[in-house]
Amino acid sequence: MERTVYDFAKQRREFEARNLKDLKINTNLTKQPLQKWMWQWYKLLKERLAEDIKDIKDLEAIEAKKKKTKTKAEKPEAVPLAPFLSCLTPDVLASITVMEVMSLPSTGGVEGGMKTTRALLDVGKAVEAEYQARILRRNGLPEKANNGPARTMSHQSLSSLLERRAQREAVRSEADKKKRRPEVLLEWSAPIRLKVGAFLVDHLVKIAKVEATKTENGITHKQEQEAFYHCYEHMRGMKIGVIRLNRIVAEQLEHDPVTPLVHPRQLPMLVPPRPWIDPQDGGYLTGRAAAMRIRECQEQKAHLEEASRQGHLAHVFDGLDVLGSTPWVVNKEVFEVALKVWNSGEEFAGLPPSSKNLKTPELPTDYDTNLKAKTDYQHAMRELEAQRRNNHSERCSVNYKMDIAHAFRDEVMYFPHNLDFRGRAYPIPPHLSHIGDDLSRGLLKFAERRRLGERGLRWLKIHVANVFGNDKISLDAREQFAMDHLEDIYDSAKNPLDGKKWWLKADDPWQCLATCMELRAALDSPNPIEFESNLPVHQDGTCNGLQHYAALGGDAVGAAQVNLDVADRPSDVYSFVARMVEEEIKKDIAAGMADLELISGRVSRKVVKQTVMTTVYGVTMVGARAQIERQLRDLGDIHHEKCWTLANYLARKTLTCIGDLFKGANGIQNWLSVAARTISRSVPETRTHFCETGYNTPEEFEAAIAAAAAKAAAKGSDAAKPLLTKTSETERIRHEQMVSVIWSTPLGLPIVQPYRKTVRKQVKTNLQTVFISDPNQRSAVSPRKQASAFPPNFIHSLDATHMLLTAITMNKAGLAFASVHDSYWTHPSCVDEMSGIIRETFIKLHTENILEKLRDGFIQRYGNFKVPIEDLLDEDIDRILGRSDVPEEVKQGVVEATGQRGLKLKAQHIEDQYEGDLFVPRPLPMPKQAAPADGSSSAEEATTPAVPPLRWVDLKYILPPLPERGDFDVSRTRQSQYFFS
């Protein structure tokens, strides 16, 4: 299925067309307009491509003859296009283009269309991927790829990681012997992908037509219209090229089956994924899949490949193999209910309606004279358009999920996983997987069934309360909640659409319905204890980012708020912060802020939850305000102008309250930001000479001076003119500040922050001029982004490490496992064992002195890097002057080089120096005086050699010490029953 998807698509349409023409059989081409149109476009495009590619070959052959004598290397834009268009046959190119363009509208970022750049790149990448897949098959990839060691390694039956690694090495050795894979498959450059994509998409836009019909007065009028059209729109102040779908096509896309539009490499697998052997080898049986999703960061790719060569990624690959080897099935009972709702077209349980009844606001009579009325009307119209766009996007997304679930309803399936650059694992199939929304999770169950037992039955009842949203009470109370609502549970399971619909009140209604059905089936069985269940039960962390911060800093207060410590009932940090904010509101109302009456008593945990959750992940004031504003709008009775002001107030109060509550987390977060800012402003010692002179080495500089002197002497001049470079010293320093923040997780995964200043290049295509960034071009880092993103990225890397450690340990224990970041899933009967494993792996992770190792790693990697004096902040200078391990000459040089700033901070440090009870005055260093105008100098000055001013400071002198650690013992988490619950 993976190998010849486009051939299969072509053959299927040809078969259906023959049936339609010769046998008069009803096929998709008669039942589904979308399939009929795609077949017509495919035939026309195939013929047009065959002609035009031949013309391009002839034209480029003539051009090549003219340029035979030219030896200069050509730019990527000047590379001939014909070889890339000829790598696949016109029929396959046509199939790729139609399928890829038709699959983009649901994810293209534009209602009823897609951004042009996105469409061109995606089609170009698809052509490249198909070509490479065929090259792999041509080089002897075995026909039955699901047999042999690769299949064995993907099963959970392996008893030890050593056996897994040994078999992995055997597979690698066997592949090398048989030469099954070419050593190198060169990637196409972005300009080439754009050119290929533009050529194909442009041809599709020109040939694709649909027939529009309209009936007036009993007469039907028909008109042929373009299926796609290219235009420009303004988005966020920028002019963006867009490819839009004809309204008829867009509407049909919401209703017709879309499985034919989805590439099998975006679908679940029917056999276990291949185990990961290296960063480019694993997952799907054919084609190239990457173990890490690297976006335009060659540095990350290089570090990852080096770590793989040195064998540091064995545990990371093991974790990915475990996640990918978990078998799944579609929950048919939930699917049948969802299908009835979907076919009804009604808005129900989060499913979007087929047509949203939105009232168009009336145009004010004083629109042209009343500025406020005009502004309100325009705002209401924007809101209306946004709701329409969102509904269309959601309809397309749900259509994909439902159609894929329908196609796989009788199959056992697997989700191959890979990582983002922070180490977080995601299923590669983007449409239907357990990491998706509530509907996606409700539609999926483990393929393997396990006996419930008494504890499993208890956890199944607890799970009802959890997915219903009643998860902030004790475990016993949650179990009792299920028993108290047993009648509602039975009614929901038997009559989900015609009964009392209790399940619709749940926070996660589709998961609640699935749990109700499973619990009813268990209780109705002859012996509920012996019932075999395959419903995943979740254990979720309590604001997992804050849990990691509390463990890193030994913060006892923070640990208690996020359930690291032992307690009788779970702490709810979101409700606690909401109460703190309410207290602040009361104080400010008493102080005369009357507008706050609108939100007094209405700040619930839901209002602040997202902001509290994302604080540890680096949410800014702007982001926090937007999060809270959305919640205030949902209240429905606050004017949009007031919403912004009140959201701004609540965002400030919420962030302040979180800072007061989690002081330890704040200290660590600040340290991580300062460390990243310092690293990103540093320059390797070997490049400082270039920054100062514009020449790479002292030898080059001296040679240039000698050449200038010789030139001056030849002209009879007294002295050589000063050497000038094209750029200033400041510009050279900024250009050389190219150091990204790099660290390794406790599992050995190297992580490179990819944030650099964007350098874009212009590429002219058939459709429009496109600006893209070139990942191979040197560009300086963005210190601001490096600093702000490091704290959340570091915490993400820790929770990813915890998850992978848990996955590996669960596999060793023979237990099924799946995860959605900090939500861990297993069978109901295995929850107790998983709970113990979660705690043990967390304790093991946080007894490793993570921050100390991180700082030592920075010193080892960047210690001798240099930071220019002009980039030092007052706090940096203060830190240098206050440290005892910094040489006195460095301190003195910093004071002199920074002038009054340095003198002021030096004075503060001197005032703090006492001997016993007596203050010992010390002389302040004075800034260097300018030389007299007449050029005279004292005898003392004449005999004292001039000391060059300090230009650079070693990074190790600036990097701050770690915040003081608290006294919380992370091993206490072992006894906390609500740590993950």
CSV table of N, CA and C in Angstrom, one decimal, residues 455-560:
chain,number,residue,atom,x,y,z
A,455,ARG,N,-9.0,-4.7,40.6
A,455,ARG,CA,-8.4,-3.4,40.5
A,455,ARG,C,-8.7,-2.7,39.1
A,456,GLY,N,-8.8,-3.5,38.1
A,456,GLY,CA,-9.1,-3.0,36.8
A,456,GLY,C,-10.5,-2.5,36.7
A,457,LEU,N,-11.4,-3.2,37.4
A,457,LEU,CA,-12.8,-2.7,37.4
A,457,LEU,C,-12.9,-1.4,38.2
A,458,ARG,N,-12.1,-1.3,39.3
A,458,ARG,CA,-12.1,0.0,40.0
A,458,ARG,C,-11.6,1.1,39.1
A,459,TRP,N,-10.5,0.8,38.4
A,459,TRP,CA,-9.9,1.9,37.6
A,459,TRP,C,-10.8,2.3,36.4
A,460,LEU,N,-11.6,1.3,35.9
A,460,LEU,CA,-12.6,1.6,34.9
A,460,LEU,C,-13.7,2.6,35.4
A,461,LYS,N,-14.1,2.4,36.6
A,461,LYS,CA,-15.0,3.3,37.2
A,461,LYS,C,-14.4,4.7,37.5
A,462,ILE,N,-13.2,4.7,38.0
A,462,ILE,CA,-12.5,6.0,38.2
A,462,ILE,C,-12.3,6.7,36.9
A,463,HIS,N,-12.1,6.0,35.8
A,463,HIS,CA,-11.9,6.6,34.5
A,463,HIS,C,-13.1,7.3,34.0
A,464,VAL,N,-14.3,6.8,34.4
A,464,VAL,CA,-15.6,7.5,34.1
A,464,VAL,C,-15.6,8.9,34.7
A,465,ALA,N,-15.2,9.0,36.0
A,465,ALA,CA,-15.1,10.3,36.6
A,465,ALA,C,-14.1,11.2,36.0
A,466,ASN,N,-12.9,10.6,35.6
A,466,ASN,CA,-11.9,11.4,35.1
A,466,ASN,C,-12.3,12.1,33.8
A,467,VAL,N,-12.8,11.3,32.8
A,467,VAL,CA,-13.2,11.9,31.5
A,467,VAL,C,-14.4,12.7,31.6
A,468,PHE,N,-15.2,12.5,32.7
A,468,PHE,CA,-16.4,13.4,32.9
A,468,PHE,C,-16.0,14.8,33.3
A,469,GLY,N,-14.8,14.9,34.0
A,469,GLY,CA,-14.3,16.1,34.4
A,469,GLY,C,-14.3,16.2,35.9
A,470,ASN,N,-14.6,15.2,36.6
A,470,ASN,CA,-14.7,15.2,38.1
A,470,ASN,C,-13.4,14.5,38.6
A,471,ASP,N,-12.3,15.1,38.3
A,471,ASP,CA,-11.0,14.4,38.6
A,471,ASP,C,-10.2,15.1,39.7
A,472,LYS,N,-10.9,16.1,40.4
A,472,LYS,CA,-10.2,16.8,41.5
A,472,LYS,C,-10.6,16.3,42.9
A,473,ILE,N,-11.2,15.1,42.9
A,473,ILE,CA,-11.6,14.5,44.2
A,473,ILE,C,-10.8,13.3,44.4
A,474,SER,N,-10.9,12.7,45.6
A,474,SER,CA,-10.1,11.5,45.9
A,474,SER,C,-10.5,10.3,45.0
A,475,LEU,N,-9.6,9.3,44.9
A,475,LEU,CA,-9.9,8.2,44.0
A,475,LEU,C,-11.2,7.4,44.5
A,476,ASP,N,-11.3,7.3,45.8
A,476,ASP,CA,-12.5,6.6,46.3
A,476,ASP,C,-13.8,7.4,45.9
A,477,ALA,N,-13.7,8.7,46.0
A,477,ALA,CA,-14.9,9.5,45.6
A,477,ALA,C,-15.2,9.4,44.1
A,478,ARG,N,-14.1,9.3,43.3
A,478,ARG,CA,-14.4,9.1,41.9
A,478,ARG,C,-15.0,7.8,41.6
A,479,GLU,N,-14.6,6.7,42.3
A,479,GLU,CA,-15.2,5.4,42.1
A,479,GLU,C,-16.7,5.5,42.5
A,480,GLN,N,-17.0,6.2,43.6
A,480,GLN,CA,-18.3,6.4,44.1
A,480,GLN,C,-19.2,7.2,43.1
A,481,PHE,N,-18.5,8.2,42.5
A,481,PHE,CA,-19.2,9.0,41.5
A,481,PHE,C,-19.8,8.1,40.4
A,482,ALA,N,-19.0,7.1,39.9
A,482,ALA,CA,-19.5,6.2,38.9
A,482,ALA,C,-20.6,5.4,39.4
A,483,MET,N,-20.5,4.9,40.6
A,483,MET,CA,-21.6,4.1,41.1
A,483,MET,C,-22.9,4.9,41.3
A,484,ASP,N,-22.7,6.1,41.7
A,484,ASP,CA,-23.9,7.0,41.9
A,484,ASP,C,-24.6,7.3,40.6
A,485,HIS,N,-23.8,7.3,39.5
A,485,HIS,CA,-24.4,7.6,38.2
A,485,HIS,C,-24.5,6.3,37.3
A,486,LEU,N,-24.7,5.2,37.9
A,486,LEU,CA,-24.7,3.9,37.2
A,486,LEU,C,-25.9,3.9,36.2
A,487,GLU,N,-27.0,4.5,36.6
A,487,GLU,CA,-28.2,4.5,35.8
A,487,GLU,C,-27.9,5.4,34.5
A,488,ASP,N,-27.2,6.5,34.8
A,488,ASP,CA,-26.9,7.4,33.7
A,488,ASP,C,-25.9,6.7,32.7
A,489,ILE,N,-25.0,6.0,33.3
A,489,ILE,CA,-24.0,5.3,32.5
A,489,ILE,C,-24.6,4.2,31.6
A,490,TYR,N,-25.6,3.5,32.2
A,490,TYR,CA,-26.3,2.5,31.4
A,490,TYR,C,-27.1,3.1,30.3
A,491,ASP,N,-27.8,4.2,30.6
A,491,ASP,CA,-28.6,4.9,29.6
A,491,ASP,C,-27.8,5.4,28.5
A,492,SER,N,-26.6,6.0,28.9
A,492,SER,CA,-25.7,6.5,27.8
A,492,SER,C,-25.2,5.4,26.9
A,493,ALA,N,-24.9,4.3,27.5
A,493,ALA,CA,-24.4,3.2,26.7
A,493,ALA,C,-25.4,2.5,25.8
A,494,LYS,N,-26.7,2.4,26.3
A,494,LYS,CA,-27.7,1.8,25.5
A,494,LYS,C,-28.4,2.7,24.5
A,495,ASN,N,-28.6,4.0,25.0
A,495,ASN,CA,-29.3,4.9,24.1
A,495,ASN,C,-28.6,6.2,24.0
A,496,PRO,N,-27.4,6.2,23.4
A,496,PRO,CA,-26.6,7.4,23.4
A,496,PRO,C,-27.3,8.6,22.7
A,497,LEU,N,-28.1,8.4,21.7
A,497,LEU,CA,-28.7,9.5,21.0
A,497,LEU,C,-30.2,9.7,21.3
A,498,ASP,N,-30.8,8.7,22.0
A,498,ASP,CA,-32.3,8.8,22.2
A,498,ASP,C,-32.6,8.9,23.7
A,499,GLY,N,-31.6,8.7,24.6
A,499,GLY,CA,-31.8,8.6,26.0
A,499,GLY,C,-31.6,10.0,26.6
A,500,LYS,N,-31.2,10.0,27.9
A,500,LYS,CA,-31.0,11.2,28.6
A,500,LYS,C,-29.8,12.0,28.2
A,501,LYS,N,-28.9,11.3,27.5
A,501,LYS,CA,-27.6,12.0,26.9
A,501,LYS,C,-26.8,12.6,28.1
A,502,TRP,N,-26.7,11.8,29.2
A,502,TRP,CA,-25.8,12.3,30.3
A,502,TRP,C,-24.4,12.5,29.9
A,503,TRP,N,-23.9,11.6,28.9
A,503,TRP,CA,-22.5,11.7,28.5
A,503,TRP,C,-22.1,13.0,27.8
A,504,LEU,N,-23.1,13.7,27.3
A,504,LEU,CA,-22.8,15.0,26.7
A,504,LEU,C,-22.4,16.0,27.6
A,505,LYS,N,-22.7,15.8,28.9
A,505,LYS,CA,-22.3,16.8,30.0
A,505,LYS,C,-20.8,16.7,30.3
A,506,ALA,N,-20.1,15.6,29.8
A,506,ALA,CA,-18.7,15.4,30.2
A,506,ALA,C,-17.8,16.4,29.5
A,507,ASP,N,-16.6,16.6,30.2
A,507,ASP,CA,-15.6,17.4,29.5
A,507,ASP,C,-15.1,16.8,28.2
A,508,ASP,N,-15.0,15.4,28.2
A,508,ASP,CA,-14.6,14.7,27.0
A,508,ASP,C,-15.7,13.7,26.6
A,509,PRO,N,-16.8,14.2,25.9
A,509,PRO,CA,-18.0,13.4,25.8
A,509,PRO,C,-17.8,12.0,25.0
A,510,TRP,N,-17.0,12.0,24.0
A,510,TRP,CA,-16.8,10.8,23.2
A,510,TRP,C,-16.0,9.8,24.0
A,511,GLN,N,-15.0,10.2,24.8
A,511,GLN,CA,-14.3,9.3,25.6
A,511,GLN,C,-15.2,8.8,26.8
A,512,CYS,N,-16.0,9.7,27.2
A,512,CYS,CA,-17.0,9.3,28.3
A,512,CYS,C,-17.9,8.2,27.8
A,513,LEU,N,-18.4,8.4,26.5
A,513,LEU,CA,-19.3,7.4,25.9
A,513,LEU,C,-18.6,6.1,25.8
A,514,ALA,N,-17.4,6.1,25.3
A,514,ALA,CA,-16.6,4.9,25.2
A,514,ALA,C,-16.5,4.1,26.5
A,515,THR,N,-16.2,4.9,27.6
A,515,THR,CA,-16.0,4.3,28.9
A,515,THR,C,-17.3,3.8,29.4
A,516,CYS,N,-18.4,4.5,29.2
A,516,CYS,CA,-19.8,4.0,29.6
A,516,CYS,C,-20.1,2.7,29.0
A,517,MET,N,-19.8,2.6,27.7
A,517,MET,CA,-20.1,1.4,26.9
A,517,MET,C,-19.2,0.2,27.5
A,518,GLU,N,-18.0,0.5,27.8
A,518,GLU,CA,-17.1,-0.6,28.3
A,518,GLU,C,-17.5,-1.0,29.7
A,519,LEU,N,-17.8,0.0,30.5
A,519,LEU,CA,-18.2,-0.4,31.9
A,519,LEU,C,-19.5,-1.2,31.9
A,520,ARG,N,-20.5,-0.8,31.1
A,520,ARG,CA,-21.7,-1.5,31.0
A,520,ARG,C,-21.5,-2.9,30.5
A,521,ALA,N,-20.6,-3.1,29.5
A,521,ALA,CA,-20.3,-4.5,29.0
A,521,ALA,C,-19.7,-5.3,30.0
A,522,ALA,N,-18.8,-4.7,30.9
A,522,ALA,CA,-18.2,-5.5,31.9
A,522,ALA,C,-19.2,-5.9,33.0
A,523,LEU,N,-20.0,-4.9,33.4
A,523,LEU,CA,-21.0,-5.2,34.5
A,523,LEU,C,-22.1,-6.2,34.1
A,524,ASP,N,-22.4,-6.2,32.8
A,524,ASP,CA,-23.4,-7.1,32.3
A,524,ASP,C,-22.8,-8.5,31.9
A,525,SER,N,-21.5,-8.6,32.0
A,525,SER,CA,-20.9,-9.9,31.7
A,525,SER,C,-21.2,-10.9,32.9
A,526,PRO,N,-21.1,-12.2,32.6
A,526,PRO,CA,-21.4,-13.2,33.7
A,526,PRO,C,-20.5,-12.9,35.0
A,527,ASN,N,-19.3,-12.5,34.7
A,527,ASN,CA,-18.4,-12.2,35.8
A,527,ASN,C,-17.5,-11.0,35.5
A,528,PRO,N,-17.9,-9.8,36.0
A,528,PRO,CA,-17.2,-8.6,35.6
A,528,PRO,C,-15.7,-8.7,35.9
A,529,ILE,N,-15.3,-9.4,36.9
A,529,ILE,CA,-13.8,-9.5,37.2
A,529,ILE,C,-13.1,-10.2,36.1
A,530,GLU,N,-13.7,-11.1,35.4
A,530,GLU,CA,-13.1,-11.9,34.4
A,530,GLU,C,-13.3,-11.2,33.0
A,531,PHE,N,-14.0,-10.2,32.9
A,531,PHE,CA,-14.2,-9.5,31.6
A,531,PHE,C,-12.9,-9.0,31.1
A,532,GLU,N,-12.7,-9.2,29.8
A,532,GLU,CA,-11.5,-8.8,29.1
A,532,GLU,C,-11.7,-7.4,28.4
A,533,SER,N,-11.0,-6.4,28.9
A,533,SER,CA,-11.2,-5.1,28.4
A,533,SER,C,-10.0,-4.6,27.5
A,534,ASN,N,-10.3,-3.8,26.6
A,534,ASN,CA,-9.3,-3.2,25.7
A,534,ASN,C,-9.4,-1.7,25.7
A,535,LEU,N,-10.1,-1.1,26.6
A,535,LEU,CA,-10.2,0.4,26.7
A,535,LEU,C,-9.0,1.0,27.4
A,536,PRO,N,-8.3,1.9,26.8
A,536,PRO,CA,-7.2,2.6,27.4
A,536,PRO,C,-7.7,3.4,28.6
A,537,VAL,N,-7.0,3.3,29.7
A,537,VAL,CA,-7.2,4.1,30.9
A,537,VAL,C,-6.0,5.1,31.1
A,538,HIS,N,-6.3,6.3,31.4
A,538,HIS,CA,-5.2,7.4,31.4
A,538,HIS,C,-4.8,7.7,32.8
A,539,GLN,N,-3.5,8.0,33.0
A,539,GLN,CA,-3.0,8.6,34.2
A,539,GLN,C,-2.3,9.9,33.7
A,540,ASP,N,-2.9,11.1,34.2
A,540,ASP,CA,-2.4,12.4,33.7
A,540,ASP,C,-1.6,13.1,34.8
A,541,GLY,N,-0.6,13.8,34.4
A,541,GLY,CA,0.2,14.6,35.4
A,541,GLY,C,-0.5,15.9,35.7
A,542,THR,N,-0.2,16.4,36.9
A,542,THR,CA,-0.8,17.7,37.3
A,542,THR,C,0.1,18.8,36.9
A,543,CYS,N,-0.3,19.5,35.8
A,543,CYS,CA,0.6,20.6,35.3
A,543,CYS,C,2.0,20.1,35.3
A,544,ASN,N,2.3,19.2,34.4
A,544,ASN,CA,3.5,18.5,34.4
A,544,ASN,C,4.8,19.3,34.4
A,545,GLY,N,4.7,20.5,33.7
A,545,GLY,CA,5.8,21.4,33.6
A,545,GLY,C,6.2,21.9,35.0
A,546,LEU,N,5.2,22.3,35.8
A,546,LEU,CA,5.5,22.7,37.2
A,546,LEU,C,6.0,21.6,38.0
A,547,GLN,N,5.5,20.3,37.7
A,547,GLN,CA,6.1,19.2,38.5
A,547,GLN,C,7.6,19.1,38.3
A,548,HIS,N,8.0,19.2,37.1
A,548,HIS,CA,9.4,19.1,36.8
A,548,HIS,C,10.2,20.3,37.4
A,549,TYR,N,9.6,21.5,37.4
A,549,TYR,CA,10.3,22.6,38.0
A,549,TYR,C,10.4,22.4,39.5
A,550,ALA,N,9.4,21.9,40.2
A,550,ALA,CA,9.4,21.7,41.6
A,550,ALA,C,10.4,20.6,42.0
A,551,ALA,N,10.5,19.6,41.2
A,551,ALA,CA,11.5,18.6,41.4
A,551,ALA,C,13.0,19.1,41.2
A,552,LEU,N,13.2,19.9,40.1
A,552,LEU,CA,14.5,20.4,39.8
A,552,LEU,C,15.0,21.3,41.0
A,553,GLY,N,14.0,22.2,41.5
A,553,GLY,CA,14.4,23.2,42.5
A,553,GLY,C,14.2,22.7,43.9
A,554,GLY,N,13.7,21.5,44.2
A,554,GLY,CA,13.4,21.1,45.5
A,554,GLY,C,12.5,22.0,46.2
A,555,ASP,N,11.5,22.5,45.5
A,555,ASP,CA,10.5,23.5,46.0
A,555,ASP,C,9.4,22.7,46.7
A,556,ALA,N,9.4,22.8,48.0
A,556,ALA,CA,8.4,22.0,48.8
A,556,ALA,C,7.0,22.6,48.6
A,557,VAL,N,6.9,24.0,48.6
A,557,VAL,CA,5.6,24.6,48.4
A,557,VAL,C,5.0,24.3,47.0
A,558,GLY,N,5.8,24.4,46.0
A,558,GLY,CA,5.4,24.1,44.6
A,558,GLY,C,5.1,22.6,44.5
A,559,ALA,N,5.9,21.8,45.1
A,559,ALA,CA,5.6,20.3,45.0
A,559,ALA,C,4.3,20.0,45.6
A,560,ALA,N,3.9,20.6,46.7
A,560,ALA,CA,2.6,20.3,47.3
A,560,ALA,C,1.4,20.8,46.4
